[in-house]
Coordinates of C-alpha atoms in Angstrom, one line a residue:
Chain I
M1 CA 42.5 -8.0 8.1
Q2 CA 41.8 -5.8 5.1
Y3 CA 44.8 -7.1 3.4
Q4 CA 43.7 -10.6 4.1
H5 CA 40.3 -9.8 2.7
L6 CA 41.8 -8.6 -0.5
K7 CA 44.0 -11.7 -0.7
V8 CA 41.0 -13.9 -0.2
N9 CA 39.3 -12.3 -3.2
F10 CA 42.4 -12.4 -5.3
M11 CA 43.3 -16.0 -4.5
G12 CA 39.9 -17.4 -4.2
R13 CA 40.8 -19.3 -1.2
D14 CA 41.2 -18.6 2.5
P15 CA 44.8 -17.7 3.0
S16 CA 44.9 -19.9 6.1
A17 CA 44.1 -22.9 4.1
A18 CA 46.9 -25.4 4.2
I19 CA 47.8 -26.6 0.7
D20 CA 50.6 -28.8 -0.6
E21 CA 53.3 -27.1 -2.7
W22 CA 52.2 -28.8 -5.9
E23 CA 48.7 -27.4 -5.5
D24 CA 50.0 -23.9 -6.0
P25 CA 50.6 -23.2 -9.7
A26 CA 52.9 -20.3 -8.7
F27 CA 55.3 -22.6 -6.9
E28 CA 56.7 -24.6 -9.7
V29 CA 57.4 -23.9 -13.3
Y30 CA 56.1 -26.8 -15.3
H31 CA 57.5 -27.8 -18.6
T32 CA 54.5 -27.3 -20.7
T33 CA 50.9 -26.2 -20.6
D34 CA 49.0 -27.3 -23.7
R35 CA 46.6 -25.2 -25.6
Y36 CA 43.7 -26.6 -23.6
G37 CA 45.3 -25.7 -20.3
F38 CA 46.5 -29.2 -19.3
I39 CA 49.9 -29.2 -17.6
H40 CA 52.4 -31.8 -18.8
D41 CA 55.6 -32.8 -17.0
S42 CA 57.4 -33.4 -20.3
N43 CA 57.5 -31.4 -23.5
L44 CA 54.7 -31.9 -25.9
S45 CA 55.6 -34.2 -28.7
K46 CA 53.1 -33.3 -31.4
E47 CA 53.7 -29.6 -31.4
R48 CA 54.1 -29.4 -35.2
D49 CA 50.8 -31.2 -35.9
D50 CA 49.1 -29.0 -33.4
A51 CA 50.4 -25.8 -35.2
E52 CA 48.8 -27.1 -38.4
K53 CA 45.6 -27.9 -36.7
I54 CA 45.5 -24.5 -35.1
A55 CA 46.1 -22.7 -38.4
K56 CA 43.2 -24.6 -39.9
E57 CA 41.0 -23.8 -37.0
L58 CA 41.8 -20.1 -37.2
E59 CA 40.7 -20.1 -40.8
R60 CA 37.3 -21.3 -39.7
T61 CA 36.8 -18.8 -36.9
D62 CA 35.5 -16.1 -39.2
K63 CA 32.8 -18.3 -40.5
W64 CA 31.8 -19.2 -36.9
K65 CA 31.8 -15.5 -36.0
K66 CA 29.3 -14.7 -38.8
M67 CA 27.2 -17.7 -38.0
Y68 CA 27.1 -16.8 -34.3
K69 CA 26.0 -13.2 -35.0
N70 CA 23.1 -14.3 -37.2
W71 CA 22.3 -17.3 -35.0
D72 CA 18.6 -16.7 -34.4
K73 CA 17.9 -15.9 -38.0
S74 CA 19.8 -18.9 -39.3
F75 CA 19.0 -21.6 -36.9
D76 CA 15.5 -21.3 -35.6
G77 CA 14.5 -24.7 -36.9
D78 CA 12.5 -23.4 -39.8
H79 CA 15.5 -23.6 -42.2
P80 CA 16.5 -27.2 -42.4
S81 CA 19.2 -26.4 -45.0
K82 CA 20.8 -24.0 -42.6
G83 CA 20.5 -26.5 -39.8
E84 CA 22.5 -28.8 -42.0
K85 CA 25.2 -26.2 -42.4
L86 CA 25.5 -25.9 -38.6
R87 CA 25.6 -29.7 -38.3
A88 CA 28.4 -30.0 -40.9
R89 CA 30.4 -27.4 -39.1
V90 CA 29.9 -28.8 -35.7
W91 CA 31.0 -32.2 -36.9
K92 CA 34.2 -30.5 -38.3
G93 CA 34.9 -29.2 -34.8
I94 CA 34.0 -25.9 -33.2
P95 CA 37.1 -23.6 -33.0
D96 CA 38.2 -23.6 -29.4
Q97 CA 37.7 -19.9 -28.9
W98 CA 34.1 -20.3 -29.9
R99 CA 33.4 -23.5 -28.2
G100 CA 31.9 -22.1 -25.0
E101 CA 29.6 -19.7 -26.8
I102 CA 28.4 -22.3 -29.3
W103 CA 27.8 -24.9 -26.5
K104 CA 25.7 -22.3 -24.7
K105 CA 23.7 -21.5 -27.9
L106 CA 23.1 -25.2 -28.5
L107 CA 21.7 -25.7 -25.0
H108 CA 19.7 -22.4 -25.0
I109 CA 21.4 -21.0 -21.9
E110 CA 20.7 -17.4 -22.6
E111 CA 16.9 -18.0 -22.6
L112 CA 17.1 -20.1 -19.5
K113 CA 19.1 -17.6 -17.6
A114 CA 16.6 -14.9 -18.5
T115 CA 13.6 -16.9 -17.4
H116 CA 15.3 -18.2 -14.2
Q117 CA 16.9 -15.1 -12.7
D118 CA 18.2 -15.6 -9.1
V119 CA 17.6 -19.3 -9.2
Y120 CA 21.3 -20.1 -9.2
E121 CA 22.0 -17.7 -6.3
K122 CA 19.1 -19.2 -4.3
M123 CA 20.2 -22.8 -4.9
L124 CA 23.7 -22.0 -4.0
T125 CA 22.8 -20.3 -0.7
R126 CA 20.5 -23.1 0.1
A127 CA 23.2 -25.7 -0.8
L128 CA 25.7 -24.1 1.6
T129 CA 23.4 -24.8 4.5
T130 CA 21.5 -27.9 3.6
S131 CA 23.1 -29.9 0.8
P132 CA 23.7 -33.5 2.1
D133 CA 26.3 -33.9 -0.7
I134 CA 28.7 -31.1 0.4
R135 CA 31.3 -33.4 1.8
Q136 CA 31.4 -35.6 -1.3
I137 CA 31.5 -32.6 -3.6
D138 CA 34.4 -31.1 -1.7
L139 CA 36.2 -34.4 -1.8
D140 CA 35.7 -34.7 -5.6
V141 CA 36.6 -31.1 -6.4
N142 CA 39.9 -31.9 -4.9
R143 CA 40.5 -34.6 -7.5
T144 CA 38.9 -33.2 -10.7
Y145 CA 41.3 -32.2 -13.5
R146 CA 44.0 -31.2 -11.1
N147 CA 46.4 -31.5 -14.1
H148 CA 44.5 -28.5 -15.7
I149 CA 45.8 -25.0 -15.0
M150 CA 42.4 -23.8 -13.9
F151 CA 41.9 -26.5 -11.3
R152 CA 45.4 -27.0 -10.1
E153 CA 45.3 -24.5 -7.3
R154 CA 43.7 -26.1 -4.2
Y155 CA 40.7 -23.9 -3.2
G156 CA 41.5 -21.6 -6.2
I157 CA 38.9 -19.6 -8.0
K158 CA 37.9 -22.3 -10.5
Q159 CA 37.8 -25.0 -7.8
K160 CA 35.5 -22.7 -5.9
H161 CA 33.2 -22.3 -9.0
L162 CA 33.2 -26.1 -9.5
F163 CA 32.2 -26.5 -5.9
H164 CA 29.5 -23.9 -6.2
V165 CA 28.0 -25.4 -9.4
L166 CA 27.8 -28.9 -8.1
A167 CA 26.5 -27.8 -4.7
A168 CA 23.8 -25.6 -6.2
Y169 CA 22.8 -28.3 -8.6
S170 CA 22.5 -30.9 -5.8
M171 CA 19.8 -28.6 -4.4
Y172 CA 18.1 -27.9 -7.7
N173 CA 17.7 -31.5 -8.8
T174 CA 17.3 -33.3 -5.5
E175 CA 16.6 -36.7 -7.2
V176 CA 20.1 -36.7 -8.6
G177 CA 21.8 -34.6 -5.9
Y178 CA 25.4 -35.2 -6.5
C179 CA 26.7 -38.3 -8.2
Q180 CA 30.4 -39.0 -8.9
G181 CA 31.0 -38.4 -12.6
M182 CA 29.2 -35.1 -12.6
S183 CA 32.3 -33.2 -11.4
Q184 CA 34.3 -33.8 -14.5
I185 CA 31.4 -32.7 -16.7
A186 CA 30.9 -29.5 -14.7
A187 CA 34.7 -28.9 -14.8
L188 CA 34.7 -29.3 -18.6
L189 CA 31.9 -26.7 -18.8
L190 CA 33.8 -24.4 -16.5
M191 CA 36.8 -24.5 -18.8
Y192 CA 34.6 -22.6 -21.3
M193 CA 32.1 -20.5 -19.3
D194 CA 31.3 -18.9 -16.0
E195 CA 29.7 -20.7 -13.0
E196 CA 26.1 -19.7 -13.6
E197 CA 26.2 -20.7 -17.2
A198 CA 27.9 -23.9 -16.3
F199 CA 25.1 -24.6 -13.8
W200 CA 22.4 -24.2 -16.5
C201 CA 24.4 -26.2 -19.0
L202 CA 24.6 -29.0 -16.5
S203 CA 20.9 -28.7 -15.8
Q204 CA 20.1 -28.9 -19.6
L205 CA 22.4 -31.8 -20.1
L206 CA 20.7 -33.7 -17.3
T207 CA 17.1 -32.9 -18.1
N208 CA 16.6 -31.8 -21.7
K209 CA 15.1 -34.3 -24.1
K210 CA 18.2 -34.7 -26.3
H211 CA 20.7 -35.5 -23.6
A212 CA 18.6 -36.6 -20.7
M213 CA 21.5 -37.6 -18.5
H214 CA 19.3 -37.6 -15.4
G215 CA 18.8 -41.4 -15.8
L216 CA 22.5 -41.9 -16.0
F217 CA 23.1 -40.5 -12.5
I218 CA 20.1 -41.3 -10.4
P219 CA 20.5 -44.3 -7.9
G220 CA 20.3 -47.6 -9.8
F221 CA 21.6 -45.9 -13.0
P222 CA 18.7 -47.1 -15.1
K223 CA 19.7 -45.3 -18.3
L224 CA 23.3 -46.6 -18.0
M225 CA 22.0 -50.1 -17.8
R226 CA 19.7 -49.6 -20.7
F227 CA 22.5 -48.3 -22.9
Q228 CA 24.9 -51.0 -21.8
S229 CA 22.6 -53.8 -22.6
H230 CA 21.6 -52.3 -25.9
F231 CA 25.3 -51.9 -26.8
E232 CA 25.8 -55.6 -26.1
L233 CA 23.0 -56.5 -28.5
V234 CA 24.4 -54.2 -31.2
I235 CA 27.8 -55.8 -30.8
K236 CA 26.3 -59.3 -30.9
K237 CA 24.5 -58.5 -34.1
F238 CA 27.2 -56.6 -36.0
M239 CA 30.5 -57.8 -34.5
P240 CA 29.8 -61.4 -33.5
K241 CA 33.5 -62.1 -33.2
I242 CA 34.1 -59.4 -30.7
Y243 CA 30.9 -60.4 -28.9
K244 CA 32.0 -64.0 -28.6
F245 CA 35.4 -62.9 -27.5
M246 CA 34.0 -60.8 -24.7
N247 CA 31.7 -63.5 -23.7
A248 CA 34.5 -66.1 -23.5
N249 CA 36.7 -63.7 -21.6
M250 CA 33.9 -62.6 -19.3
I251 CA 34.0 -58.9 -20.2
P252 CA 30.7 -57.1 -19.6
P253 CA 30.1 -53.5 -20.7
S254 CA 30.3 -52.3 -17.2
L255 CA 34.1 -52.9 -17.4
Y256 CA 34.7 -50.4 -20.2
A257 CA 31.5 -48.5 -21.0
I258 CA 30.5 -46.7 -17.8
K259 CA 32.5 -43.5 -18.5
W260 CA 31.7 -43.7 -22.2
F261 CA 28.0 -43.3 -21.6
M262 CA 28.0 -41.4 -18.3
Q263 CA 30.4 -38.8 -19.4
C264 CA 30.5 -39.0 -23.2
F265 CA 34.1 -40.4 -23.3
L266 CA 35.7 -38.0 -20.9
D267 CA 39.1 -39.4 -19.8
R268 CA 38.7 -42.3 -22.2
T269 CA 39.9 -40.7 -25.4
P270 CA 42.6 -38.0 -25.7
F271 CA 41.3 -34.6 -24.6
P272 CA 41.3 -32.9 -28.1
L273 CA 39.3 -35.8 -29.5
T274 CA 37.0 -35.8 -26.5
L275 CA 36.3 -32.1 -27.2
R276 CA 35.3 -33.0 -30.8
L277 CA 33.0 -35.7 -29.4
W278 CA 31.5 -33.2 -27.0
D279 CA 30.9 -30.7 -29.8
I280 CA 28.9 -33.4 -31.6
Y281 CA 27.2 -34.6 -28.3
M282 CA 26.1 -31.0 -27.6
L283 CA 24.4 -30.9 -31.0
E284 CA 23.1 -34.4 -31.4
G285 CA 22.7 -35.6 -27.9
E286 CA 22.4 -39.2 -26.6
R287 CA 22.1 -40.7 -30.1
I288 CA 25.8 -40.5 -30.7
L289 CA 26.8 -42.6 -27.6
I290 CA 26.1 -46.0 -29.0
P291 CA 27.6 -45.2 -32.4
M292 CA 30.8 -43.8 -30.8
A293 CA 31.2 -46.9 -28.6
F294 CA 30.7 -49.0 -31.7
T295 CA 33.3 -46.9 -33.5
V296 CA 35.9 -47.7 -30.8
F297 CA 35.4 -51.4 -31.4
K298 CA 35.3 -51.0 -35.2
V299 CA 38.6 -49.1 -35.3
H300 CA 40.4 -51.4 -32.9
K301 CA 38.8 -54.7 -33.6
K302 CA 41.8 -56.6 -34.9
K303 CA 44.0 -55.5 -32.0
L304 CA 41.3 -56.2 -29.4
L305 CA 40.7 -59.8 -30.6
K306 CA 44.4 -60.6 -29.9
M307 CA 44.2 -59.4 -26.3
Q308 CA 43.6 -61.1 -23.0
M309 CA 40.9 -59.9 -20.7
E310 CA 43.0 -57.6 -18.7
Q311 CA 44.9 -56.2 -21.7
F312 CA 41.5 -55.6 -23.3
V313 CA 40.2 -53.7 -20.3
N314 CA 43.4 -51.8 -19.8
F315 CA 43.5 -50.8 -23.4
L316 CA 40.0 -49.4 -23.3
Q317 CA 40.3 -47.8 -19.9
H318 CA 43.8 -46.4 -20.1
E319 CA 45.7 -46.8 -23.4
L320 CA 43.1 -45.2 -25.6
E321 CA 43.2 -42.0 -23.6
K322 CA 46.9 -41.7 -24.3
D323 CA 46.7 -42.4 -28.0
F324 CA 43.6 -43.3 -29.9
G325 CA 45.7 -44.4 -32.8
L326 CA 43.8 -42.4 -35.4
E327 CA 43.6 -38.7 -36.3
D328 CA 40.7 -36.9 -34.8
D329 CA 39.2 -36.1 -38.2
A330 CA 39.4 -39.7 -39.2
V331 CA 37.6 -40.8 -36.0
V332 CA 34.8 -38.3 -36.6
L333 CA 34.5 -39.5 -40.2
E334 CA 34.2 -43.1 -39.0
L335 CA 31.7 -42.1 -36.4
N336 CA 29.6 -40.4 -39.0
A337 CA 29.6 -43.6 -41.1
V338 CA 28.7 -45.7 -38.1
V339 CA 25.8 -43.4 -37.2
L340 CA 24.4 -43.9 -40.7
D341 CA 24.8 -47.6 -40.6
L342 CA 23.2 -48.0 -37.2
R343 CA 20.4 -45.6 -38.1
R344 CA 19.6 -47.7 -41.1
A345 CA 19.5 -50.8 -39.0
R346 CA 17.4 -48.9 -36.4
V347 CA 19.7 -49.6 -33.5
E348 CA 21.3 -46.2 -33.1
L349 CA 19.4 -45.8 -29.9
P350 CA 18.2 -48.4 -27.3
P351 CA 14.4 -48.9 -27.0
P352 CA 12.9 -46.5 -24.5
P353 CA 12.6 -47.5 -20.8
S354 CA 9.6 -49.8 -20.1
D355 CA 8.4 -47.3 -17.6
P356 CA 8.5 -43.9 -19.3
L357 CA 8.8 -42.1 -16.0
E358 CA 11.7 -44.2 -14.8
E359 CA 14.5 -42.0 -16.1
V360 CA 13.0 -38.6 -15.8
P361 CA 12.8 -36.2 -12.9
K362 CA 9.6 -36.5 -10.9
T363 CA 9.9 -33.7 -8.3
H364 CA 9.7 -30.0 -9.1
F365 CA 13.2 -28.5 -9.6
G366 CA 14.5 -26.5 -6.7
S367 CA 11.7 -27.5 -4.4
V368 CA 12.6 -27.6 -0.8
T369 CA 12.7 -31.1 0.7
Y370 CA 13.8 -31.0 4.3
P371 CA 15.4 -34.2 5.3
T372 CA 13.5 -36.1 8.0
E373 CA 14.9 -36.3 11.5
E374 CA 15.7 -39.9 10.7
E375 CA 17.6 -39.1 7.5
L376 CA 19.5 -36.4 9.3
I377 CA 20.7 -38.7 12.0
K378 CA 21.6 -41.4 9.4
R379 CA 23.5 -38.8 7.4
Q380 CA 25.2 -37.5 10.4
Q381 CA 26.3 -41.0 11.4
S382 CA 27.6 -41.8 8.0
Q383 CA 29.4 -38.5 7.3
I384 CA 29.8 -36.3 10.2
H385 CA 31.1 -36.6 13.7
I386 CA 30.5 -33.7 15.9
N387 CA 32.6 -34.1 19.0
D388 CA 31.8 -37.7 18.9
E389 CA 28.2 -37.0 20.2
P390 CA 26.0 -39.8 19.1
T391 CA 23.1 -37.6 18.0
V392 CA 22.6 -33.9 17.3
S393 CA 19.3 -32.1 16.9
R394 CA 18.4 -30.9 13.5
T395 CA 18.8 -27.2 14.3
E396 CA 22.1 -27.8 16.0
Y397 CA 23.3 -29.8 13.0
L398 CA 22.3 -27.2 10.5
T399 CA 23.8 -24.4 12.5
L400 CA 27.1 -26.2 13.0
L401 CA 27.3 -27.1 9.3
A402 CA 26.5 -23.5 8.3
V403 CA 28.9 -22.0 10.7
S404 CA 31.7 -24.3 9.6
L405 CA 31.0 -23.6 6.0
F406 CA 30.9 -19.9 6.3
T407 CA 34.0 -19.6 8.4
G408 CA 36.0 -22.5 7.1
N409 CA 36.4 -23.4 10.7
S410 CA 37.4 -27.0 11.0
G411 CA 37.6 -26.8 14.8
I412 CA 34.0 -27.5 15.2
G413 CA 34.3 -31.2 14.6
R414 CA 36.7 -33.6 13.2
G415 CA 35.5 -34.8 9.8
L416 CA 33.1 -32.0 9.5
V417 CA 33.1 -30.2 6.2
D418 CA 36.1 -28.0 6.0
T419 CA 36.1 -26.6 2.5
K420 CA 38.2 -23.4 2.8
L421 CA 36.9 -22.3 -0.5
G422 CA 36.5 -18.8 0.8
M423 CA 33.0 -18.7 -0.5
F424 CA 31.9 -15.6 1.2
P425 CA 35.0 -13.6 1.9
S426 CA 33.0 -10.8 3.6
V427 CA 31.9 -13.3 6.3
V428 CA 35.4 -14.2 7.1
D429 CA 35.8 -10.7 8.5
Chain E
M1 CA 51.6 -54.6 -18.0
E2 CA 54.6 -56.7 -17.2
S3 CA 53.5 -60.2 -18.0
S4 CA 54.0 -61.5 -21.5
S5 CA 51.4 -63.7 -22.9
N6 CA 53.5 -66.9 -22.8
E7 CA 54.6 -66.5 -19.3
H8 CA 53.9 -69.4 -16.9
I9 CA 51.4 -68.4 -14.3
D10 CA 50.6 -70.6 -11.3
Y11 CA 47.7 -68.6 -9.9
V12 CA 45.4 -65.9 -11.0
F13 CA 43.8 -64.1 -8.1
K14 CA 41.2 -61.4 -8.1
V15 CA 41.6 -58.7 -5.4
V16 CA 39.0 -56.0 -4.8
L17 CA 39.7 -52.8 -3.0
I18 CA 36.8 -51.1 -1.2
G19 CA 36.4 -48.3 1.3
D20 CA 35.3 -44.7 1.5
C21 CA 35.9 -42.1 -1.2
G22 CA 39.3 -40.5 -1.0
V23 CA 41.0 -43.0 1.3
G24 CA 43.6 -43.7 -1.5
K25 CA 42.4 -47.0 -3.1
S26 CA 43.4 -45.8 -6.6
S27 CA 46.7 -44.4 -5.4
L28 CA 47.6 -47.7 -3.7
L29 CA 46.9 -49.6 -6.8
L30 CA 48.7 -47.2 -9.0
R31 CA 51.7 -47.3 -6.7
Y32 CA 51.6 -51.1 -6.6
S33 CA 51.0 -51.8 -10.3
D34 CA 53.0 -49.0 -11.9
D35 CA 55.2 -47.8 -9.0
F36 CA 53.9 -44.3 -9.5
F37 CA 52.2 -41.8 -7.2
Q38 CA 50.0 -39.2 -8.6
E39 CA 49.4 -36.2 -6.3
S40 CA 46.5 -35.1 -8.5
Y41 CA 44.4 -38.2 -8.1
L42 CA 41.2 -38.9 -9.9
C43 CA 38.0 -40.3 -8.7
T44 CA 37.1 -43.7 -9.9
I45 CA 33.8 -44.0 -11.7
G46 CA 32.5 -47.6 -11.7
V47 CA 35.5 -49.9 -11.6
D48 CA 39.1 -49.8 -12.8
L49 CA 41.4 -52.7 -13.3
R50 CA 45.1 -53.0 -12.6
I51 CA 47.4 -56.0 -13.1
R52 CA 50.6 -57.1 -11.5
T53 CA 52.4 -60.4 -11.7
I54 CA 54.6 -61.3 -8.8
S55 CA 56.6 -64.2 -7.4
V56 CA 55.7 -65.5 -4.0
D57 CA 57.4 -68.6 -2.6
D58 CA 58.5 -69.7 -6.0
K59 CA 55.1 -69.3 -7.5
R60 CA 54.1 -66.9 -10.2
V61 CA 51.0 -65.1 -9.3
K62 CA 49.0 -62.8 -11.4
L63 CA 47.0 -60.3 -9.4
Q64 CA 43.9 -58.8 -11.0
M65 CA 43.3 -55.8 -8.8
W66 CA 39.9 -54.1 -9.0
D67 CA 39.5 -50.6 -7.9
T68 CA 35.9 -49.5 -7.0
A69 CA 34.1 -46.3 -6.7
G70 CA 33.6 -45.2 -3.1
Q71 CA 30.3 -43.3 -3.3
E72 CA 27.3 -45.1 -1.8
R73 CA 25.3 -45.0 -5.0
F74 CA 27.9 -47.0 -6.8
K75 CA 27.6 -50.0 -4.5
T76 CA 24.8 -51.3 -6.7
L77 CA 27.2 -51.2 -9.6
C78 CA 30.3 -52.4 -7.8
G79 CA 28.9 -54.9 -5.3
H80 CA 28.9 -57.4 -8.1
Y81 CA 32.6 -57.2 -8.4
Y82 CA 33.2 -58.5 -4.9
R83 CA 31.8 -61.8 -6.0
G84 CA 34.4 -64.3 -6.8
A85 CA 37.2 -62.3 -5.3
E86 CA 39.9 -64.2 -3.6
A87 CA 40.7 -61.2 -1.5
I88 CA 38.9 -58.0 -0.5
I89 CA 41.0 -55.2 1.0
I90 CA 39.1 -52.8 3.1
V91 CA 40.9 -49.5 3.0
F92 CA 40.5 -46.5 5.3
D93 CA 42.4 -43.3 5.8
V94 CA 44.3 -43.1 9.2
T95 CA 43.7 -39.4 9.2
S96 CA 40.0 -39.7 8.9
E97 CA 37.9 -41.0 11.8
N98 CA 35.0 -41.1 9.5
S99 CA 36.5 -43.5 7.0
F100 CA 37.5 -45.7 10.0
S101 CA 34.0 -45.8 11.5
N102 CA 32.7 -46.9 8.1
V103 CA 35.0 -49.9 8.0
L104 CA 32.3 -52.0 9.7
R105 CA 29.8 -51.2 7.1
W106 CA 32.3 -52.1 4.3
Y107 CA 33.1 -55.3 6.2
E108 CA 29.5 -56.4 6.3
E109 CA 29.1 -55.6 2.7
A110 CA 32.1 -57.6 1.8
R111 CA 31.1 -60.6 4.0
Q112 CA 27.6 -60.7 2.4
L113 CA 28.9 -60.6 -1.2
S114 CA 32.0 -62.7 -0.9
R115 CA 32.7 -66.4 -0.5
Q116 CA 33.5 -68.2 2.6
D117 CA 37.1 -68.6 1.7
T118 CA 37.6 -65.0 0.6
V119 CA 40.5 -63.4 2.4
L120 CA 39.6 -60.1 4.1
V121 CA 42.2 -57.6 5.0
L122 CA 42.1 -54.2 6.7
L123 CA 44.4 -51.5 5.4
G124 CA 45.1 -48.1 7.0
N125 CA 46.5 -45.8 4.3
K126 CA 48.2 -42.4 4.5
S127 CA 50.5 -43.5 7.4
D128 CA 52.9 -40.7 6.3
M129 CA 50.6 -38.0 7.6
A130 CA 51.6 -38.5 11.2
D131 CA 50.6 -34.9 12.2
S132 CA 47.0 -35.3 11.2
R133 CA 46.5 -39.0 12.3
A134 CA 43.1 -39.6 13.8
V135 CA 43.1 -43.4 14.2
S136 CA 45.9 -45.0 16.2
T137 CA 47.5 -48.2 15.0
E138 CA 46.3 -49.9 18.2
R139 CA 42.7 -49.0 17.6
A140 CA 42.8 -50.3 14.1
Q141 CA 44.6 -53.4 15.2
S142 CA 42.0 -54.2 17.8
L143 CA 39.2 -53.7 15.3
A144 CA 40.9 -56.0 12.9
A145 CA 41.4 -58.5 15.7
S146 CA 37.8 -58.4 16.7
L147 CA 36.8 -59.1 13.0
N148 CA 39.5 -61.8 12.9
I149 CA 41.2 -60.3 9.9
A150 CA 44.8 -59.0 9.3
Y151 CA 45.7 -55.3 9.6
F152 CA 48.3 -53.4 7.6
E153 CA 49.3 -49.8 7.4
S154 CA 50.7 -48.2 4.4
S155 CA 51.6 -45.0 2.6
A156 CA 51.0 -45.0 -1.1
K157 CA 52.7 -41.6 -1.3
L158 CA 56.0 -42.8 0.3
C159 CA 55.6 -46.3 -1.1
D160 CA 55.8 -47.6 2.5
N161 CA 54.6 -51.1 3.2
V162 CA 52.5 -51.3 0.0
K163 CA 54.3 -54.1 -1.6
E164 CA 54.5 -56.0 1.7
T165 CA 50.7 -55.7 2.2
F166 CA 50.0 -57.2 -1.2
T167 CA 52.6 -59.9 -0.8
A168 CA 51.2 -60.9 2.6
T169 CA 47.7 -60.9 1.2
T170 CA 48.8 -63.0 -1.8
R171 CA 50.3 -65.6 0.6
K172 CA 47.0 -65.7 2.5
M173 CA 45.1 -66.3 -0.8
M174 CA 47.5 -69.1 -1.7
E175 CA 46.9 -70.7 1.7
A176 CA 43.1 -70.3 1.4
Y177 CA 43.2 -71.7 -2.1
Q178 CA 45.1 -74.8 -1.1
K179 CA 42.9 -75.4 1.9
H180 CA 39.7 -74.9 0.0
H181 CA 40.7 -77.0 -2.9
R182 CA 42.1 -79.8 -0.8
A183 CA 38.8 -79.9 0.9
H184 CA 36.7 -79.9 -2.2
L185 CA 38.8 -81.6 -4.9
P186 CA 39.9 -85.2 -5.3
D187 CA 43.6 -85.8 -4.6
D188 CA 44.8 -86.0 -8.2
L189 CA 43.4 -82.6 -8.9
T190 CA 45.0 -80.8 -6.1
N191 CA 48.4 -80.9 -7.8
S192 CA 47.2 -79.6 -11.1
K193 CA 46.7 -76.1 -9.9
S194 CA 49.5 -74.9 -12.2
L195 CA 48.1 -73.5 -15.4
H196 CA 49.1 -71.6 -18.4
M197 CA 47.8 -68.3 -19.6
S198 CA 46.3 -70.1 -22.6
Q199 CA 44.1 -72.0 -20.2
P200 CA 42.9 -69.3 -17.9
I201 CA 41.8 -70.5 -14.5
K202 CA 38.1 -71.0 -14.2
S203 CA 37.5 -69.8 -10.7
S204 CA 34.1 -68.7 -9.5
T205 CA 35.0 -65.3 -11.0
S206 CA 31.9 -65.3 -13.1
L207 CA 31.7 -62.0 -14.7
N208 CA 28.9 -63.1 -16.9
C209 CA 26.5 -63.6 -14.1
F210 CA 26.9 -60.2 -12.5
D211 CA 26.5 -58.6 -15.8
C212 CA 23.1 -60.1 -16.3
S213 CA 22.1 -59.4 -12.8
I214 CA 22.5 -55.7 -13.1
M215 CA 20.4 -55.4 -16.2

């Protein structure tokens, strides 16, 4: 039992959890893991280019180190010229080893953590007994960046952290709860920081003024709609040919732009480029989304105009992720030019929502909202079957859910949450 | 994408896959369009499009296959895609009782948003996982029979019965198309269903209208 206990801690998962062979990184020697941790089945082709890029990046790390040490003095907002220096450097790309630290600085995580001690723990504990989104989260953790070394192992330590962050957040911001699309964002954060920090970063991204992703994930997706329709107008005005083409071929923005706006281009551009975009996004916020979307069309306009509807969609959804067709630096330069153009034309951002409260949180963060009896029954009917009983009382329901979560015991009911993430190893004993 | 732009196409059909999260909709489509199975699946955010051109009974048919997000919240985004579909495949996971019991809800959703002549199909996926099977073939069959739709079982992982399912569904769409158009079009038009890629079919697949309606 003791040995088992140690093993749980070491592996991060319950040793009894059944996983497929491919889910265990120790099982197979893969050809290559790239510098960001993604596992490739074939050899990396651009190794030489990468070496050059890395050398350049290393040159810059010293500068970043200095800047980081003097952060508060340099960038407290009273020194616009120094703010410009930071901006210029972020646009050039944050060196990978500094990425996590700088992202946290840009989102003021240290301060938040200090003023919100124990909140994460509390939310997590609450989530494990009452989050209505647990099942969906467990399902999505199972398919989030499984080609990344950190998330490859089923029920491994980082999967566990991802599960925790999303579960805790679903309790903290109950209006959003958990929405698909958030798991990749949380996973990206977890590649660069620990779980509590990732939780606060996620929280900042959703509810600070600069990013305000809340409206992108709440039911009805009002901010997504607002950005999509604005983008159509921008295209209509500045790229009438493309607009006509899309109209004639019946291609609305919802066919290509959902992940652009919801996740700032995650999985829609090659990962190294996506990181560059995220660096800029962390600093600039929502104002780069429309310009970047515009940049994609500007760069590939000629090619796109020759395509048929399905090629067009396939290109934007799948091909661009494999190869953007332009060096990362060149894309960023182009983006910068587009930002200036669109800013001059005052279309960089869509007009604000007609109801100013529509896209922002209305309830207090972390407040307890017990589901009504009716909601519980509905939830149970849609998600959970406990011995095929038609109804379960609320206490019974919560007890069963909690017991199953803490013990990882799936025997209680078929279909009931069985996460085996070994969340509280001491309880296993 | 296998079809070249000059290829002769007799039909263009829109097929939408719906069903609970994680039942294998994307895996089925990836298997069918690219003959590829990815263990490390992704979740679909919004919609995803896959294409395959096939030959059925001497006709060249291009299938536009739409993959949708399974989470409840996305129904407001994806519901629009059902419209104008020639077929909707409701997928469940034979190892998940839960996904099976939600089939009725997906069915109602599909019925509400589709046309009268839209072909509906029930598909039980993950048939390779015999040990953890929760829904017997008989039960699924009898549900399908009560809804008066066809039932298929497949394994995207083992590539078992995937192609057959899509071929059979395509045949049903062709029958429905002919029946529908014979009923609604004058005789001289019924024979002109052949078309070229340069003149794409104008079915009721009005993407424009759903775009407006979600704004």
